[in-house]
mmCIF file of C-alpha atoms in Angstrom:
data_model
loop_
_atom_site.group_PDB
_atom_site.id
_atom_site.type_symbol
_atom_site.label_atom_id
_atom_site.label_comp_id
_atom_site.label_asym_id
_atom_site.label_seq_id
_atom_site.Cartn_x
_atom_site.Cartn_y
_atom_site.Cartn_z
ATOM 1 C CA MET A 1 75.683 87.663 94.869
ATOM 2 C CA THR A 2 72.868 86.913 92.678
ATOM 3 C CA LYS A 3 71.818 88.072 88.755
ATOM 4 C CA THR A 4 69.682 90.872 90.198
ATOM 5 C CA LYS A 5 72.078 92.401 92.497
ATOM 6 C CA LYS A 6 75.104 92.094 89.981
ATOM 7 C CA ARG A 7 73.230 94.068 87.290
ATOM 8 C CA TYR A 8 72.361 96.979 89.869
ATOM 9 C CA SER A 9 76.135 97.055 91.315
ATOM 10 C CA PHE A 10 76.836 97.563 87.463
ATOM 11 C CA VAL A 11 73.856 100.036 86.705
ATOM 12 C CA TYR A 12 75.529 101.859 90.183
ATOM 13 C CA VAL A 13 79.016 101.906 88.743
ATOM 14 C CA ILE A 14 77.598 103.263 85.510
ATOM 15 C CA LEU A 15 76.396 105.907 87.116
ATOM 16 C CA GLY A 16 79.281 106.863 89.100
ATOM 17 C CA VAL A 17 81.232 106.914 85.988
ATOM 18 C CA MET A 18 78.743 109.114 84.347
ATOM 19 C CA PHE A 19 78.846 111.503 87.137
ATOM 20 C CA LEU A 20 82.797 111.927 87.495
ATOM 21 C CA LEU A 21 82.269 112.672 83.652
ATOM 22 C CA VAL A 22 79.804 115.195 84.785
ATOM 23 C CA LEU A 23 81.945 116.951 87.288
ATOM 24 C CA TRP A 24 85.001 116.743 84.797
ATOM 25 C CA THR A 25 83.083 118.769 82.055
ATOM 26 C CA ILE A 26 81.484 121.329 85.197
ATOM 27 C CA ALA A 27 85.366 121.658 86.723
ATOM 28 C CA GLN A 28 86.873 122.271 82.881
ATOM 29 C CA ARG A 29 84.318 124.849 81.717
ATOM 30 C CA ALA A 30 84.545 126.647 84.906
ATOM 31 C CA ILE A 31 87.998 126.646 84.903
ATOM 32 C CA ASN A 32 87.947 127.407 80.981
ATOM 33 C CA ASN A 33 91.665 126.649 80.551
ATOM 34 C CA ASP A 34 93.275 123.449 78.635
ATOM 35 C CA LEU A 35 96.404 123.870 80.555
ATOM 36 C CA VAL A 36 94.766 122.819 83.662
ATOM 37 C CA ILE A 37 91.955 120.477 82.471
ATOM 38 C CA PRO A 38 91.629 119.789 79.238
ATOM 39 C CA ASP A 39 87.927 118.891 77.675
ATOM 40 C CA ILE A 40 86.741 115.376 77.723
ATOM 41 C CA PRO A 41 86.762 114.849 73.378
ATOM 42 C CA SER A 42 90.744 116.164 73.603
ATOM 43 C CA VAL A 43 91.436 113.540 76.193
ATOM 44 C CA LEU A 44 89.336 110.785 74.093
ATOM 45 C CA ILE A 45 91.481 111.812 71.173
ATOM 46 C CA ALA A 46 94.645 111.779 72.942
ATOM 47 C CA LEU A 47 93.648 108.090 74.369
ATOM 48 C CA VAL A 48 93.218 106.882 70.699
ATOM 49 C CA SER A 49 96.204 108.377 69.411
ATOM 50 C CA LEU A 50 98.274 106.780 72.444
ATOM 51 C CA LEU A 51 96.652 102.906 72.342
ATOM 52 C CA LYS A 52 97.408 103.388 68.298
ATOM 53 C CA GLN A 53 100.775 103.468 68.997
ATOM 54 C CA ALA A 54 103.478 100.555 69.536
ATOM 55 C CA LYS A 55 105.465 102.790 72.091
ATOM 56 C CA THR A 56 102.738 102.987 74.236
ATOM 57 C CA TYR A 57 102.489 98.902 75.266
ATOM 58 C CA SER A 58 106.175 98.895 75.396
ATOM 59 C CA LEU A 59 106.091 101.812 78.156
ATOM 60 C CA VAL A 60 103.282 99.996 79.893
ATOM 61 C CA PHE A 61 105.197 96.610 80.020
ATOM 62 C CA LYS A 62 108.632 98.185 81.204
ATOM 63 C CA THR A 63 106.891 100.040 84.119
ATOM 64 C CA ILE A 64 103.970 97.314 84.943
ATOM 65 C CA GLY A 65 107.043 94.874 84.595
ATOM 66 C CA ARG A 66 109.092 96.729 87.168
ATOM 67 C CA LEU A 67 105.930 96.730 89.499
ATOM 68 C CA VAL A 68 105.447 93.511 89.666
ATOM 69 C CA LEU A 69 109.246 92.585 90.120
ATOM 70 C CA THR A 70 108.931 95.109 93.200
ATOM 71 C CA ILE A 71 105.719 93.552 94.335
ATOM 72 C CA CYS A 72 106.853 89.959 94.108
ATOM 73 C CA ALA A 73 110.210 90.800 95.997
ATOM 74 C CA CYS A 74 108.175 92.345 98.575
ATOM 75 C CA ALA A 75 105.808 89.505 98.603
ATOM 76 C CA GLY A 76 108.625 86.890 99.706
ATOM 77 C CA LEU A 77 110.139 89.446 102.475
ATOM 78 C CA THR A 78 106.113 89.959 103.606
ATOM 79 C CA LEU A 79 105.884 86.497 104.311
ATOM 80 C CA VAL A 80 109.169 85.875 105.805
ATOM 81 C CA LEU A 81 108.359 89.143 107.957
ATOM 82 C CA SER A 82 104.873 88.781 109.153
ATOM 83 C CA TYR A 83 105.583 84.888 110.276
ATOM 84 C CA LEU A 84 108.338 86.209 112.383
ATOM 85 C CA SER A 85 106.190 88.932 113.882
ATOM 86 C CA TYR A 86 103.501 86.164 114.195
ATOM 87 C CA LYS A 87 105.906 83.365 115.918
ATOM 88 C CA LEU A 88 107.726 85.914 118.018
ATOM 89 C CA ASP A 89 106.570 88.860 120.109
ATOM 90 C CA TRP A 90 109.658 90.832 120.511
ATOM 91 C CA PHE A 91 110.565 90.383 117.104
ATOM 92 C CA GLU A 92 107.015 92.019 116.289
ATOM 93 C CA ASN A 93 107.723 95.055 118.282
ATOM 94 C CA PHE A 94 111.181 95.258 117.219
ATOM 95 C CA ILE A 95 110.292 95.657 113.886
ATOM 96 C CA LYS A 96 107.095 98.080 114.605
ATOM 97 C CA PRO A 97 109.176 101.597 114.343
ATOM 98 C CA LEU A 98 110.693 100.544 110.827
ATOM 99 C CA PHE A 99 106.956 100.048 109.163
ATOM 100 C CA VAL A 100 105.725 103.176 111.216
ATOM 101 C CA LEU A 101 108.642 105.149 109.899
ATOM 102 C CA MET A 102 107.765 103.672 105.812
ATOM 103 C CA ARG A 103 104.108 104.541 106.614
ATOM 104 C CA THR A 104 104.757 108.207 107.912
ATOM 105 C CA ILE A 105 107.682 109.265 105.826
ATOM 106 C CA PRO A 106 106.860 111.528 103.040
ATOM 107 C CA VAL A 107 107.054 109.517 99.502
ATOM 108 C CA VAL A 108 108.691 112.714 98.215
ATOM 109 C CA SER A 109 111.652 113.042 100.857
ATOM 110 C CA LEU A 110 112.202 109.250 100.176
ATOM 111 C CA ILE A 111 112.393 109.682 96.332
ATOM 112 C CA ILE A 112 114.898 112.487 96.834
ATOM 113 C CA PHE A 113 117.045 110.721 99.082
ATOM 114 C CA LEU A 114 117.052 107.240 97.176
ATOM 115 C CA LEU A 115 117.662 109.140 93.982
ATOM 116 C CA PHE A 116 120.832 110.224 95.444
ATOM 117 C CA LEU A 117 121.602 107.289 96.776
ATOM 118 C CA LEU A 118 120.869 104.798 94.381
ATOM 119 C CA GLY A 119 120.417 106.719 90.687
ATOM 120 C CA ARG A 120 117.361 107.066 88.858
ATOM 121 C CA GLU A 121 117.019 103.720 87.500
ATOM 122 C CA ILE A 122 117.029 101.556 90.677
ATOM 123 C CA SER A 123 115.049 104.303 92.918
ATOM 124 C CA PRO A 124 111.783 103.811 91.843
ATOM 125 C CA TYR A 125 112.247 99.880 92.915
ATOM 126 C CA PHE A 126 113.044 100.679 96.405
ATOM 127 C CA ILE A 127 110.840 103.813 96.623
ATOM 128 C CA THR A 128 107.703 101.532 95.385
ATOM 129 C CA GLY A 129 108.678 98.559 97.782
ATOM 130 C CA PHE A 130 108.925 100.987 100.965
ATOM 131 C CA VAL A 131 105.519 102.167 99.968
ATOM 132 C CA VAL A 132 103.916 98.869 99.045
ATOM 133 C CA LEU A 133 105.677 96.803 102.279
ATOM 134 C CA PRO A 134 103.998 98.150 104.986
ATOM 135 C CA VAL A 135 100.845 97.425 103.323
ATOM 136 C CA MET A 136 101.605 93.890 102.438
ATOM 137 C CA TYR A 137 102.962 92.983 105.840
ATOM 138 C CA GLU A 138 99.951 94.224 107.910
ATOM 139 C CA GLY A 139 97.633 92.056 105.248
ATOM 140 C CA ALA A 140 99.802 88.825 105.808
ATOM 141 C CA LEU A 141 100.135 89.502 109.608
ATOM 142 C CA SER A 142 96.152 89.786 109.986
ATOM 143 C CA GLY A 143 96.104 86.479 107.849
ATOM 144 C CA PHE A 144 98.224 84.464 110.259
ATOM 145 C CA TRP A 145 96.463 85.878 113.142
ATOM 146 C CA ALA A 146 93.470 85.098 111.547
ATOM 147 C CA ILE A 147 94.228 81.179 111.646
ATOM 148 C CA ASP A 148 91.718 79.193 113.483
ATOM 149 C CA SER A 149 92.646 77.931 117.057
ATOM 150 C CA ALA A 150 91.782 74.217 116.144
ATOM 151 C CA ILE A 151 94.453 74.257 113.196
ATOM 152 C CA LYS A 152 96.995 75.669 115.504
ATOM 153 C CA ASP A 153 96.374 73.134 117.781
ATOM 154 C CA GLU A 154 96.383 70.259 115.343
ATOM 155 C CA ILE A 155 100.031 71.402 113.767
ATOM 156 C CA LYS A 156 100.935 71.420 117.074
ATOM 157 C CA LEU A 157 99.881 67.941 117.875
ATOM 158 C CA PHE A 158 101.112 66.186 114.635
ATOM 159 C CA SER A 159 104.080 68.201 113.524
ATOM 160 C CA LYS A 160 106.240 71.168 114.101
ATOM 161 C CA VAL A 161 106.291 74.310 112.208
ATOM 162 C CA ASN A 162 108.326 74.122 109.066
ATOM 163 C CA PHE A 163 108.417 75.442 105.568
ATOM 164 C CA LYS A 164 106.023 72.455 104.689
ATOM 165 C CA VAL A 165 103.646 73.773 107.082
ATOM 166 C CA VAL A 166 103.845 77.296 106.284
ATOM 167 C CA PHE A 167 103.513 76.853 102.858
ATOM 168 C CA PHE A 168 100.797 74.156 102.685
ATOM 169 C CA VAL A 169 98.837 75.339 105.847
ATOM 170 C CA PHE A 170 99.305 78.652 106.979
ATOM 171 C CA ILE A 171 99.724 80.115 103.315
ATOM 172 C CA PRO A 172 96.419 78.599 102.011
ATOM 173 C CA VAL A 173 94.307 79.915 104.994
ATOM 174 C CA THR A 174 95.781 83.291 105.071
ATOM 175 C CA LEU A 175 95.452 83.583 101.206
ATOM 176 C CA PRO A 176 92.241 85.891 101.270
ATOM 177 C CA TYR A 177 94.304 88.557 103.203
ATOM 178 C CA LEU A 178 97.284 87.916 101.065
ATOM 179 C CA ILE A 179 95.077 88.576 97.862
ATOM 180 C CA ALA A 180 93.400 91.748 99.494
ATOM 181 C CA ALA A 181 96.930 93.557 100.163
ATOM 182 C CA PHE A 182 98.007 92.325 96.705
ATOM 183 C CA ILE A 183 95.169 94.380 95.074
ATOM 184 C CA GLN A 184 95.925 97.442 97.160
ATOM 185 C CA SER A 185 99.409 96.976 97.027
ATOM 186 C CA PHE A 186 99.194 97.056 92.644
ATOM 187 C CA GLY A 187 97.051 100.216 92.940
ATOM 188 C CA LEU A 188 98.818 101.820 95.036
ATOM 189 C CA GLY A 189 102.491 100.794 93.900
ATOM 190 C CA LEU A 190 101.525 101.848 90.590
ATOM 191 C CA LYS A 191 100.590 105.525 91.744
ATOM 192 C CA VAL A 192 103.931 105.302 93.363
ATOM 193 C CA MET A 193 106.274 103.577 90.616
ATOM 194 C CA VAL A 194 104.809 106.267 88.191
ATOM 195 C CA MET A 195 105.746 109.285 90.115
ATOM 196 C CA ALA A 196 109.021 107.816 91.060
ATOM 197 C CA GLU A 197 109.463 107.504 87.398
ATOM 198 C CA PHE A 198 108.401 110.966 86.820
ATOM 199 C CA ILE A 199 110.833 112.382 89.372
ATOM 200 C CA ALA A 200 113.752 109.814 88.780
ATOM 201 C CA GLN A 201 113.239 110.323 84.865
ATOM 202 C CA PRO A 202 114.645 106.707 83.990
ATOM 203 C CA LYS A 203 113.926 106.421 80.330
ATOM 204 C CA GLY A 204 111.305 104.524 78.292
ATOM 205 C CA THR A 205 108.417 104.461 81.398
ATOM 206 C CA ILE A 206 105.305 105.983 81.820
ATOM 207 C CA GLY A 207 106.401 108.065 84.179
ATOM 208 C CA TYR A 208 109.118 109.233 81.661
ATOM 209 C CA ALA A 209 106.476 109.625 79.069
ATOM 210 C CA MET A 210 104.410 111.857 81.261
ATOM 211 C CA LEU A 211 107.192 114.012 81.963
ATOM 212 C CA GLN A 212 107.892 114.711 78.560
ATOM 213 C CA ASP A 213 104.080 115.389 77.807
ATOM 214 C CA ARG A 214 104.161 118.151 81.006
ATOM 215 C CA ALA A 215 107.335 119.647 79.357
ATOM 216 C CA TYR A 216 105.407 120.227 76.035
ATOM 217 C CA LEU A 217 102.079 121.293 78.298
ATOM 218 C CA ASN A 218 100.241 118.398 76.358
ATOM 219 C CA MET A 219 97.691 117.941 79.705
ATOM 220 C CA ALA A 220 95.323 115.625 77.291
ATOM 221 C CA ASN A 221 97.921 113.100 77.042
ATOM 222 C CA ILE A 222 98.561 113.410 81.083
ATOM 223 C CA PHE A 223 94.864 112.791 81.384
ATOM 224 C CA ALA A 224 94.861 109.693 78.687
ATOM 225 C CA TRP A 225 97.772 107.926 80.546
ATOM 226 C CA THR A 226 95.625 108.161 83.436
ATOM 227 C CA ILE A 227 93.157 106.885 82.011
ATOM 228 C CA ILE A 228 95.170 104.187 80.897
ATOM 229 C CA MET A 229 96.458 103.685 84.352
ATOM 230 C CA LEU A 230 92.838 103.128 85.860
ATOM 231 C CA VAL A 231 92.000 100.550 83.396
ATOM 232 C CA ILE A 232 95.087 98.527 83.916
ATOM 233 C CA VAL A 233 94.476 99.023 87.631
ATOM 234 C CA PHE A 234 90.513 98.002 87.233
ATOM 235 C CA LEU A 235 91.427 94.840 85.091
ATOM 236 C CA VAL A 236 93.979 93.370 87.470
ATOM 237 C CA GLU A 237 91.514 93.794 90.090
ATOM 238 C CA ILE A 238 88.812 92.267 88.135
ATOM 239 C CA LEU A 239 91.381 89.288 87.173
ATOM 240 C CA VAL A 240 92.635 88.672 90.557
ATOM 241 C CA LYS A 241 88.890 88.929 92.259
ATOM 242 C CA THR A 242 87.699 86.430 89.132
ATOM 243 C CA ILE A 243 90.683 83.912 90.162
ATOM 244 C CA ARG A 244 90.242 83.745 93.889
ATOM 245 C CA LYS A 245 86.350 83.228 93.411
ATOM 246 C CA LYS A 246 87.237 80.273 90.946
ATOM 247 C CA TYR A 247 89.898 78.937 92.915
ATOM 248 C CA ILE A 248 90.026 79.790 96.621
#
């Protein structure tokens, strides 16, 4: 991408943000109820207040840590399942109903079931995993199917498929698909993780903090937490894309 295109892209991003702020202002004035949509100055004040508190960073670290741990576990499981599906047609068909179920089951129903089954501390991990795993699986499997036939023939000619081939040939080739799946999974996973925390109420998490703000009708804080999560997802996407461009 040329510098001119980058400059125009940045300008359009700024215009898009300004458009959203205008919509926010219009909606706030139309509803005229701070308990539904607070005004922008109130949210900015709440945001600055949160950023000044050490507790905020502790909550963010704990929730993000939960999410990263879940995504890493799902990534390992994804590589195994997608590789088996790539090599064995019967396994792909066998596991397909499970992923269809995971993609279609309502998240609220899943939260309620796992909350009773696993408790409020552990259930957010599995709830997020159930939502993230199908996304990562589809991305990884697409990557395996995208491997050039010439590479496959060369592998068959010189070596049998083993763990070294998987890690030094298959994974590097499918890495762009895995990174795209990771970016999508991180944003989706953060939303699901916070929602699961909001319902399960494990203490010391963003979801629990938002639950307390709702109890005290502090909508400005809830909007401020939303902005913090949006910024986190945005920064992670930039970081991953930068690494991708530099090293891949």
